[in-house]
């Protein structure tokens, strides 16, 4: 995958519109103490198209000029990296309404377009430099921006002497994809365990650490030597960074770390600081509106409301065609037509020889190394959030194996958006009827393990999942507020509903849950044994009723290739997120699945 496609993946993932519930906080147009907002710009050109430019990250010179002109007389105070570091270390507070301007990749426009504007308005900015690109040791910069379109060391030195420009490492050789699985997907080099084809193995922890720290040290050394500075900041390519790689950067002498993120608001105590990615030739008015929105709403109060399916990779492997890659293509085609925006993928499957998995791990045998490719293809082709579902009963006998399993899972799949911890029929006993302190403590440890290996630029969620009967629902409702304190979502299974009476019973008991708790509730309807049109109609009505009463996180399970046509036919309207009939597509012209 090219640099452009990798970057496109991350920007679309971060900035694509999704149905969300937001809660307004105090109507205050000022940031709190030691908070700041960071913007991420790229190339600046005089010929950027108003819409649909070849470079979705480029901004027209006029738009940037108008924004800086407004910024220079506004209440916002452009700050430096040193000021942010001083605030983190408790030396000096940030000025009120601090804003940091960053420009990635070291394009020539940093010198020809941005630098003159910084001098004109006396505004500070940070340029993130890929040192191998400037040295000419890597052609990635020319591939991305064209020949002779990168700054030179002499130009960087001139800007350094002005006192208006600071420089950060954008890595030496990490602004590219590396092989991430046997199917040849290229994924961000900074957070991916590299796959070695000839040896049929993945990079181990020591090899990963040495590759990343060596790269960052080279980049820092080149910047320090050429510019006579002490580089202290890493701005990660594609915003791809985990707390693990953040720690490696600190070991390399880069204590300040920047990613991307849905919100550009940062606090002094944050580890990696997020930046708001500027796309689509944003106007000054658009950027001003972003600042206004960020001071009124906080991403911690945004709960995504998504429509989901649950799927087993064994369904791709067990088809008569025996062409797994083709089956994956069919699955993605069907799901794209269905237009859901989140998938749950089973990580463990029963077999005649015992439980098997679909990624390399130290706990269970691997049936096929397929999970990483499925997640990557789902995210880059369909921009889906992908959750790894873990059936917890496999760990009841040996709970200590769970941490190892999750570590292996996350190291091999940094694109995961969350973990779905499925306790099945033991959810009630462990978390509702009784508060199993051992499991609560264990799952908090698992959460910390997973988050340490997850991409900081994307929101990572922990889902508690299981079955709750109608008779258990009153007790469940009483515990729901408590559970949502520990978990991002609570996912409850509803059995196949055969008639409207059963459906109404569930709706009646769900409808009076407070809305803020409904926003954290995922309701999963079992459709495995539905074969009659009347039962499909009951399922359709039930999902529609869930939406009507304010439960917008709805899910069907299991999704199979064999049932794909029936799902498209009977459940498209309640489960699809497609709001335009003009973009409806039926991938089953003859009404048949695989």
XYZ file of C-alpha atoms in Angstrom:
594
model
C 0.000 0.000 0.000
C 1.353 3.435 -0.910
C 2.103 6.273 1.514
C -0.927 8.123 0.158
C -3.273 5.204 0.806
C -1.930 4.709 4.321
C -2.416 8.387 5.081
C -5.861 8.374 3.500
C -6.832 5.476 5.729
C -5.937 7.309 8.916
C -7.523 10.610 7.955
C -10.791 9.023 6.861
C -10.822 6.867 9.953
C -10.376 9.882 12.201
C -12.530 12.458 10.489
C -15.335 10.517 8.824
C -18.747 11.504 10.121
C -20.426 8.992 12.384
C -23.690 8.985 14.275
C -22.805 10.035 17.797
C -24.487 11.280 20.899
C -22.882 14.390 22.339
C -23.476 16.153 25.591
C -22.782 19.867 25.857
C -20.570 20.883 28.720
C -20.311 24.356 30.193
C -20.703 26.955 27.447
C -17.187 28.315 27.719
C -15.230 29.527 24.728
C -11.936 29.380 26.637
C -9.769 26.351 27.267
C -9.116 25.208 30.810
C -5.764 25.719 32.498
C -2.814 24.141 30.670
C -4.984 22.911 27.819
C -4.014 23.453 24.212
C -5.300 22.702 20.739
C -3.016 21.448 17.982
C -3.589 21.742 14.235
C -1.903 19.519 11.665
C -1.282 21.006 8.204
C 0.612 19.545 5.271
C 1.421 21.070 1.879
C 0.445 24.669 1.056
C -0.105 25.534 -2.607
C -1.481 28.343 -4.759
C -3.408 25.973 -7.023
C -5.321 23.777 -4.569
C -8.768 22.995 -5.919
C -11.699 24.252 -3.862
C -12.986 20.696 -3.689
C -11.572 17.344 -4.748
C -7.907 18.308 -4.988
C -5.419 15.560 -5.799
C -3.970 16.037 -2.298
C -6.741 15.909 0.334
C -4.389 17.358 2.955
C -3.231 20.413 1.010
C -4.523 23.874 1.872
C -4.650 26.880 -0.438
C -2.288 29.720 0.417
C -5.201 32.153 0.605
C -7.041 29.992 3.129
C -3.993 29.621 5.355
C -3.269 33.355 5.092
C -6.818 34.236 6.100
C -6.632 31.879 9.075
C -3.297 33.256 10.313
C -4.549 36.805 9.801
C -7.528 36.088 12.028
C -5.429 34.110 14.518
C -2.930 36.944 14.957
C -5.581 39.276 16.391
C -7.772 36.702 18.146
C -7.741 35.533 21.753
C -5.812 32.423 20.683
C -2.117 32.296 21.564
C 0.219 30.321 19.289
C 2.705 28.466 21.494
C 5.973 26.609 21.071
C 7.008 23.051 21.808
C 9.154 24.337 24.650
C 6.157 26.012 26.264
C 4.193 22.748 26.056
C 7.117 20.799 27.526
C 7.488 23.341 30.349
C 3.789 22.962 31.161
C 4.087 19.152 31.158
C 7.026 19.388 33.553
C 5.225 21.874 35.791
C 7.729 24.678 35.194
C 5.471 27.295 33.612
C 1.749 27.263 32.768
C 0.576 27.648 29.202
C -0.995 30.955 28.190
C -4.769 30.830 28.031
C -6.224 29.459 24.778
C -2.926 28.000 23.601
C -2.793 26.723 20.033
C 0.044 24.837 18.329
C 0.484 24.914 14.540
C 2.295 21.962 12.984
C 3.214 21.247 9.358
C 4.168 17.683 8.417
C 6.541 16.115 5.891
C 8.996 18.963 5.146
C 7.540 20.082 1.837
C 9.151 22.987 -0.011
C 6.094 25.095 0.790
C 7.251 25.154 4.423
C 9.934 27.564 3.225
C 8.288 29.278 0.247
C 4.739 29.726 1.557
C 4.480 29.130 5.301
C 7.686 30.771 6.522
C 6.912 34.186 4.955
C 3.487 34.127 6.618
C 5.002 33.267 9.991
C 7.339 36.252 9.674
C 4.523 38.525 8.532
C 2.256 37.661 11.459
C 5.027 36.834 13.969
C 3.500 33.430 14.669
C 5.389 30.317 15.778
C 5.014 26.933 14.076
C 6.509 23.440 14.137
C 7.779 21.590 11.059
C 7.905 17.780 11.259
C 10.811 16.484 9.171
C 11.344 13.024 7.669
C 15.146 13.095 7.749
C 15.715 10.359 5.168
C 13.573 12.333 2.706
C 15.631 15.507 3.162
C 18.880 13.523 2.924
C 17.677 11.857 -0.271
C 18.130 8.398 1.264
C 14.467 7.511 0.758
C 12.368 8.384 -2.290
C 9.085 8.414 -0.353
C 9.000 12.208 -0.247
C 9.392 12.538 -3.995
C 6.739 9.877 -4.500
C 4.314 11.783 -2.299
C 5.048 15.360 -3.400
C 7.077 15.227 -6.613
C 10.710 15.923 -7.400
C 12.378 19.009 -5.937
C 9.374 19.682 -3.722
C 11.056 19.132 -0.348
C 12.979 21.652 1.744
C 16.768 21.579 1.922
C 18.928 21.622 5.030
C 20.061 25.153 4.169
C 16.452 26.336 4.057
C 15.731 24.596 7.354
C 18.749 26.303 8.935
C 17.552 29.708 7.752
C 14.138 29.120 9.307
C 15.737 27.855 12.525
C 17.720 31.085 12.887
C 14.504 33.151 12.707
C 13.321 31.966 16.105
C 9.824 31.421 14.713
C 10.215 27.792 13.674
C 10.823 24.654 15.717
C 11.539 21.233 14.304
C 10.315 17.792 15.277
C 11.273 14.367 14.077
C 8.779 12.799 11.707
C 11.011 9.702 11.869
C 13.806 8.660 9.562
C 12.342 5.664 7.727
C 8.972 5.114 9.447
C 6.886 7.212 7.057
C 5.956 4.112 5.073
C 4.164 0.819 5.325
C 5.868 -2.455 6.139
C 4.741 -6.026 5.573
C 2.195 -6.891 8.253
C 0.880 -10.351 7.327
C 1.378 -13.280 4.923
C -1.167 -11.721 2.530
C 1.210 -8.784 1.811
C -0.690 -5.917 3.446
C 1.534 -2.930 4.228
C 0.747 -1.175 7.501
C 2.300 1.763 9.413
C 5.920 0.978 10.194
C 5.961 2.574 13.645
C 3.344 0.311 15.249
C 3.446 -2.862 13.135
C 5.251 -6.096 14.000
C 6.956 -6.763 10.684
C 6.271 -10.058 8.923
C 9.292 -11.825 7.410
C 8.151 -13.841 4.409
C 11.274 -15.946 3.994
C 11.293 -16.954 7.648
C 7.501 -17.205 7.943
C 7.515 -15.317 11.229
C 6.846 -11.960 12.831
C 9.232 -9.507 14.430
C 9.734 -10.263 18.114
C 9.643 -7.640 20.860
C 13.401 -7.051 20.913
C 13.579 -6.706 17.127
C 10.673 -4.274 17.125
C 12.187 -2.167 19.909
C 15.585 -2.035 18.219
C 14.111 -1.093 14.829
C 12.059 1.782 16.238
C 14.671 3.210 18.617
C 17.397 3.005 15.969
C 15.230 4.899 13.504
C 14.287 7.611 15.993
C 17.869 8.057 17.178
C 19.057 8.485 13.592
C 16.366 11.074 12.922
C 17.177 12.997 16.109
C 20.911 12.881 15.384
C 20.446 14.206 11.854
C 18.229 17.093 13.014
C 20.522 17.946 15.929
C 23.630 17.872 13.739
C 22.284 19.813 10.761
C 20.327 22.446 12.710
C 22.423 22.674 15.883
C 19.394 21.990 18.085
C 18.325 19.475 20.701
C 15.313 17.773 19.137
C 12.830 16.705 21.813
C 9.688 15.880 19.813
C 8.413 13.039 17.644
C 5.412 13.659 15.416
C 4.393 10.177 14.352
C 3.782 9.419 10.648
C 0.079 8.803 9.975
C -0.532 9.518 13.659
C 0.368 5.866 14.238
C 1.612 5.550 17.805
C 0.937 3.311 20.774
C 1.954 3.913 24.395
C 4.562 1.229 23.722
C 6.141 3.184 20.848
C 5.742 6.405 22.849
C 7.954 4.857 25.550
C 10.549 3.882 22.944
C 10.606 7.490 21.734
C 11.333 8.672 25.277
C 14.215 6.192 25.413
C 15.491 7.780 22.187
C 15.463 11.243 23.766
C 12.123 12.417 22.371
C 9.858 13.077 25.388
C 7.208 15.025 23.454
C 4.959 12.858 21.289
C 2.183 13.889 18.874
C -0.408 11.789 17.064
C -3.700 12.620 15.362
C -7.157 12.471 16.902
C -10.836 13.299 16.650
C -10.259 16.089 19.159
C -7.279 18.409 19.123
C -7.662 19.334 22.798
C -4.708 18.327 24.961
C -3.931 18.664 28.653
C -0.482 19.074 30.152
C -0.612 15.611 31.753
C -1.436 13.776 28.494
C 1.136 11.322 27.172
C 0.904 11.600 23.411
C -0.792 14.840 22.355
C -3.440 14.728 19.650
C -3.659 17.006 16.634
C -6.640 17.963 14.523
C -5.895 16.972 10.935
C -6.720 19.717 8.418
C -8.237 18.279 5.232
C -10.196 19.219 2.127
C -8.674 22.691 1.718
C -10.320 23.992 4.876
C -11.224 27.676 4.868
C -10.459 30.100 7.678
C -14.122 29.953 8.680
C -13.975 26.160 8.886
C -10.889 26.257 11.102
C -12.419 28.930 13.333
C -15.522 26.780 13.667
C -13.362 23.808 14.671
C -11.865 25.874 17.477
C -15.304 26.962 18.618
C -16.665 23.415 18.587
C -13.710 22.047 20.510
C -14.187 24.535 23.325
C -17.875 23.616 23.625
C -17.672 19.813 23.336
C -15.179 17.253 24.594
C -14.483 13.946 22.886
C -14.740 12.116 26.217
C -18.470 12.920 26.144
C -18.985 11.562 22.651
C -20.342 8.032 22.479
C -20.381 6.525 19.012
C -23.695 5.013 17.983
C -23.047 2.331 15.388
C -24.854 -0.497 13.639
C -22.926 -3.742 13.754
C -22.628 -7.340 12.680
C -20.757 -10.213 14.322
C -18.802 -12.559 12.112
C -16.552 -15.609 12.340
C -13.471 -15.966 10.148
C -14.129 -19.692 10.011
C -16.987 -18.831 7.651
C -14.424 -17.653 5.083
C -12.298 -20.759 5.481
C -15.018 -23.415 5.449
C -16.694 -22.415 2.166
C -16.747 -25.040 -0.634
C -14.812 -22.685 -2.932
C -11.772 -22.945 -0.623
C -10.614 -19.542 -1.910
C -10.281 -17.587 1.316
C -9.143 -14.332 -0.267
C -12.043 -14.403 -2.723
C -14.448 -15.183 0.117
C -13.077 -12.222 2.068
C -13.685 -10.052 -0.987
C -17.276 -11.286 -1.184
C -17.789 -10.642 2.517
C -16.498 -7.074 2.217
C -18.652 -6.498 -0.862
C -21.757 -7.712 0.953
C -21.009 -5.674 4.078
C -20.326 -2.569 2.011
C -23.745 -2.954 0.392
C -25.340 -3.475 3.805
C -23.644 -0.268 5.052
C -23.010 -1.064 8.690
C -20.099 0.709 10.320
C -18.796 -1.705 12.944
C -17.917 -5.401 12.888
C -17.213 -7.812 15.709
C -14.881 -10.634 14.672
C -14.684 -13.866 16.663
C -11.072 -14.573 17.617
C -11.514 -18.178 18.800
C -13.406 -20.996 17.126
C -14.243 -24.518 18.254
C -12.919 -27.341 16.102
C -12.824 -31.125 16.319
C -9.353 -30.792 17.830
C -10.249 -28.058 20.309
C -10.232 -24.252 20.165
C -8.298 -22.577 17.351
C -7.522 -18.959 16.499
C -6.779 -16.821 13.438
C -3.638 -14.969 14.506
C -0.253 -16.038 15.939
C -0.428 -16.485 19.710
C 1.038 -18.503 22.551
C -2.211 -19.931 23.937
C -4.168 -21.724 21.185
C -3.280 -23.356 17.864
C -3.710 -21.130 14.824
C -6.017 -22.376 12.080
C -5.083 -19.641 9.602
C -3.321 -16.284 9.953
C -6.261 -14.233 8.708
C -7.380 -11.774 11.387
C -4.901 -8.999 10.598
C -5.741 -8.942 6.899
C -9.481 -8.989 7.577
C -9.246 -6.058 9.982
C -6.957 -4.068 7.679
C -9.121 -4.642 4.607
C -12.267 -3.785 6.573
C -10.776 -0.509 7.764
C -9.087 0.606 4.541
C -11.820 -0.458 2.114
C -14.951 0.142 4.174
C -13.688 2.354 7.034
C -15.273 0.025 9.577
C -14.508 -0.079 13.274
C -13.310 -3.616 13.970
C -13.691 -5.210 17.398
C -12.073 -8.484 18.441
C -14.584 -10.700 20.237
C -13.086 -13.011 22.874
C -15.265 -15.872 24.219
C -14.249 -15.769 27.873
C -15.211 -19.338 28.748
C -11.970 -20.521 27.172
C -10.114 -18.786 30.012
C -12.202 -19.821 33.027
C -9.832 -22.697 33.853
C -6.666 -20.644 33.252
C -7.390 -16.916 33.664
C -3.672 -16.092 33.531
C -3.629 -17.096 29.851
C -5.967 -14.211 29.022
C -3.320 -11.520 29.422
C -0.909 -13.388 27.147
C -3.669 -13.900 24.592
C -4.593 -10.195 24.580
C -0.943 -9.147 24.318
C -0.478 -11.397 21.285
C -3.741 -10.166 19.787
C -2.881 -6.475 20.113
C 0.720 -6.780 18.940
C -0.465 -8.501 15.776
C -3.504 -6.250 15.226
C -2.926 -2.602 16.140
C -5.897 -1.671 13.936
C -8.378 -3.109 16.441
C -10.897 -0.546 17.700
C -11.807 -2.475 20.826
C -12.164 -5.759 22.685
C -15.514 -7.505 23.110
C -15.250 -9.696 26.220
C -18.036 -12.266 25.851
C -19.014 -14.023 29.090
C -22.021 -15.727 27.500
C -24.452 -17.085 30.082
C -22.037 -16.258 32.921
C -22.441 -12.497 32.558
C -25.284 -12.417 35.083
C -23.495 -14.529 37.688
C -20.176 -12.681 37.469
C -21.275 -9.072 37.074
C -24.946 -8.642 38.015
C -26.113 -11.103 40.670
C -22.644 -11.018 42.208
C -19.777 -8.620 41.798
C -16.899 -10.961 41.063
C -14.011 -8.835 42.309
C -11.484 -11.188 40.731
C -12.930 -10.682 37.254
C -13.310 -6.924 37.685
C -9.663 -6.670 38.696
C -8.556 -9.010 35.917
C -10.431 -7.085 33.235
C -9.020 -3.755 34.366
C -5.576 -5.284 33.938
C -6.577 -6.572 30.502
C -7.811 -3.103 29.568
C -4.457 -1.592 30.532
C -2.610 -4.257 28.543
C -4.714 -3.670 25.433
C -4.543 0.124 25.604
C -0.742 0.018 25.951
C -0.607 -1.665 22.537
C -3.446 0.235 20.804
C -3.184 3.178 18.422
C -3.493 6.417 20.394
C -4.995 8.230 17.396
C -8.161 6.159 17.509
C -10.594 5.641 20.368
C -10.147 2.190 21.925
C -13.130 0.631 23.707
C -13.673 -2.286 26.068
C -17.047 -4.035 25.720
C -18.577 -6.329 28.348
C -20.717 -8.887 26.518
C -23.083 -11.685 27.453
C -26.607 -13.020 27.787
C -29.287 -11.536 30.028
C -32.755 -13.090 30.215
C -35.971 -11.131 30.570
C -36.281 -12.188 34.198
C -32.725 -10.974 34.854
C -33.265 -7.588 33.212
C -34.544 -5.683 36.304
C -31.338 -6.531 38.170
C -29.286 -5.767 35.056
C -30.854 -2.317 34.737
C -29.977 -1.544 38.341
C -26.331 -2.482 37.710
C -26.021 -0.796 34.304
C -24.746 2.552 35.601
C -22.130 0.742 37.686
C -20.991 -1.412 34.759
C -20.660 1.534 32.378
C -18.239 3.084 34.854
C -15.824 0.232 34.117
C -16.640 -0.572 30.491
C -17.227 1.623 27.435
C -20.175 -0.471 26.238
C -22.340 -3.276 27.589
C -23.336 -5.730 24.853
C -26.344 -7.938 25.652
C -27.548 -10.862 23.559
C -31.228 -11.193 22.674
C -32.370 -14.672 21.573
C -34.157 -15.175 18.281
C -37.592 -13.563 18.596
C -40.297 -15.689 17.004
C -43.279 -13.383 17.482
C -44.271 -9.811 18.307
C -45.212 -10.706 21.885
C -41.601 -11.622 22.672
C -40.388 -8.512 20.889
C -42.737 -6.213 22.812
C -41.656 -7.737 26.124
C -38.046 -6.773 25.433
C -38.936 -3.299 24.173
C -41.066 -2.605 27.242
C -38.255 -3.485 29.620
C -35.569 -1.621 27.654
C -37.431 1.586 26.903
C -37.233 3.189 30.357
C -33.445 2.893 30.665
C -32.014 6.441 30.965
C -30.781 7.758 27.618
C -27.175 8.249 28.738
C -27.109 4.548 29.665
C -28.787 3.541 26.397
C -25.903 5.256 24.610
C -23.554 2.733 26.247
C -25.764 -0.269 25.498
C -25.337 -2.567 22.484
C -28.280 -4.872 21.803
C -27.362 -7.964 19.761
C -30.140 -9.952 18.106
C -29.490 -13.612 17.339
C -30.603 -14.432 13.784
C -28.871 -17.816 13.426
C -31.972 -19.973 13.093
C -34.301 -17.592 11.278
C -35.673 -19.252 8.153
C -39.244 -17.973 7.911
C -40.338 -14.648 6.438
C -42.572 -13.947 9.429
C -39.677 -14.325 11.874
C -37.502 -12.088 9.687
C -40.289 -9.505 9.871
C -40.316 -9.782 13.664
C -36.557 -9.191 13.718
C -36.913 -6.180 11.437
C -39.635 -4.651 13.599
C -37.644 -5.268 16.773
C -34.535 -3.501 15.455
C -36.651 -0.580 14.282
C -38.315 -0.363 17.691
C -34.908 -0.293 19.380
C -34.046 2.787 17.346
C -37.394 4.361 18.169
C -36.834 4.033 21.925
C -33.342 5.514 21.661
C -31.096 2.442 21.479
C -28.940 3.106 18.432
C -26.146 0.595 19.020
C -27.840 -2.382 17.374
C -26.162 -5.577 16.207
C -27.089 -8.818 14.482
C -25.260 -12.099 14.970
C -24.051 -14.259 13.457
C -23.528 -12.755 10.007
C -22.692 -15.528 7.544
C -22.134 -15.648 3.817
C -24.969 -18.169 3.540
C -27.409 -15.751 5.175
C -26.075 -12.570 3.575
C -28.824 -12.326 0.943
C -31.595 -12.829 3.514
C -30.041 -10.190 5.766
C -29.847 -7.740 2.865
C -33.465 -8.468 1.943
C -35.088 -8.430 5.379
C -32.869 -6.341 7.668
C -31.346 -3.710 5.389
C -33.572 -0.866 6.535
C -33.090 -1.218 10.301
C -29.408 -2.218 10.230
C -28.036 -0.108 7.364
C -26.470 3.299 8.050
C -27.015 4.354 4.440
C -29.386 7.315 4.459
C -29.656 7.792 0.698
C -31.760 5.545 -1.554
C -29.610 6.744 -4.457
C -26.619 4.841 -3.110
C -28.500 1.626 -2.357
C -26.889 -1.398 -3.968
C -28.101 -4.992 -3.973
C -25.167 -7.398 -4.404
C -27.589 -10.317 -4.796
C -29.453 -9.732 -8.062
C -30.715 -13.296 -7.971
C -31.283 -13.278 -4.227
C -28.574 -15.834 -3.556
C -25.602 -15.834 -1.195
C -22.453 -17.856 -1.571
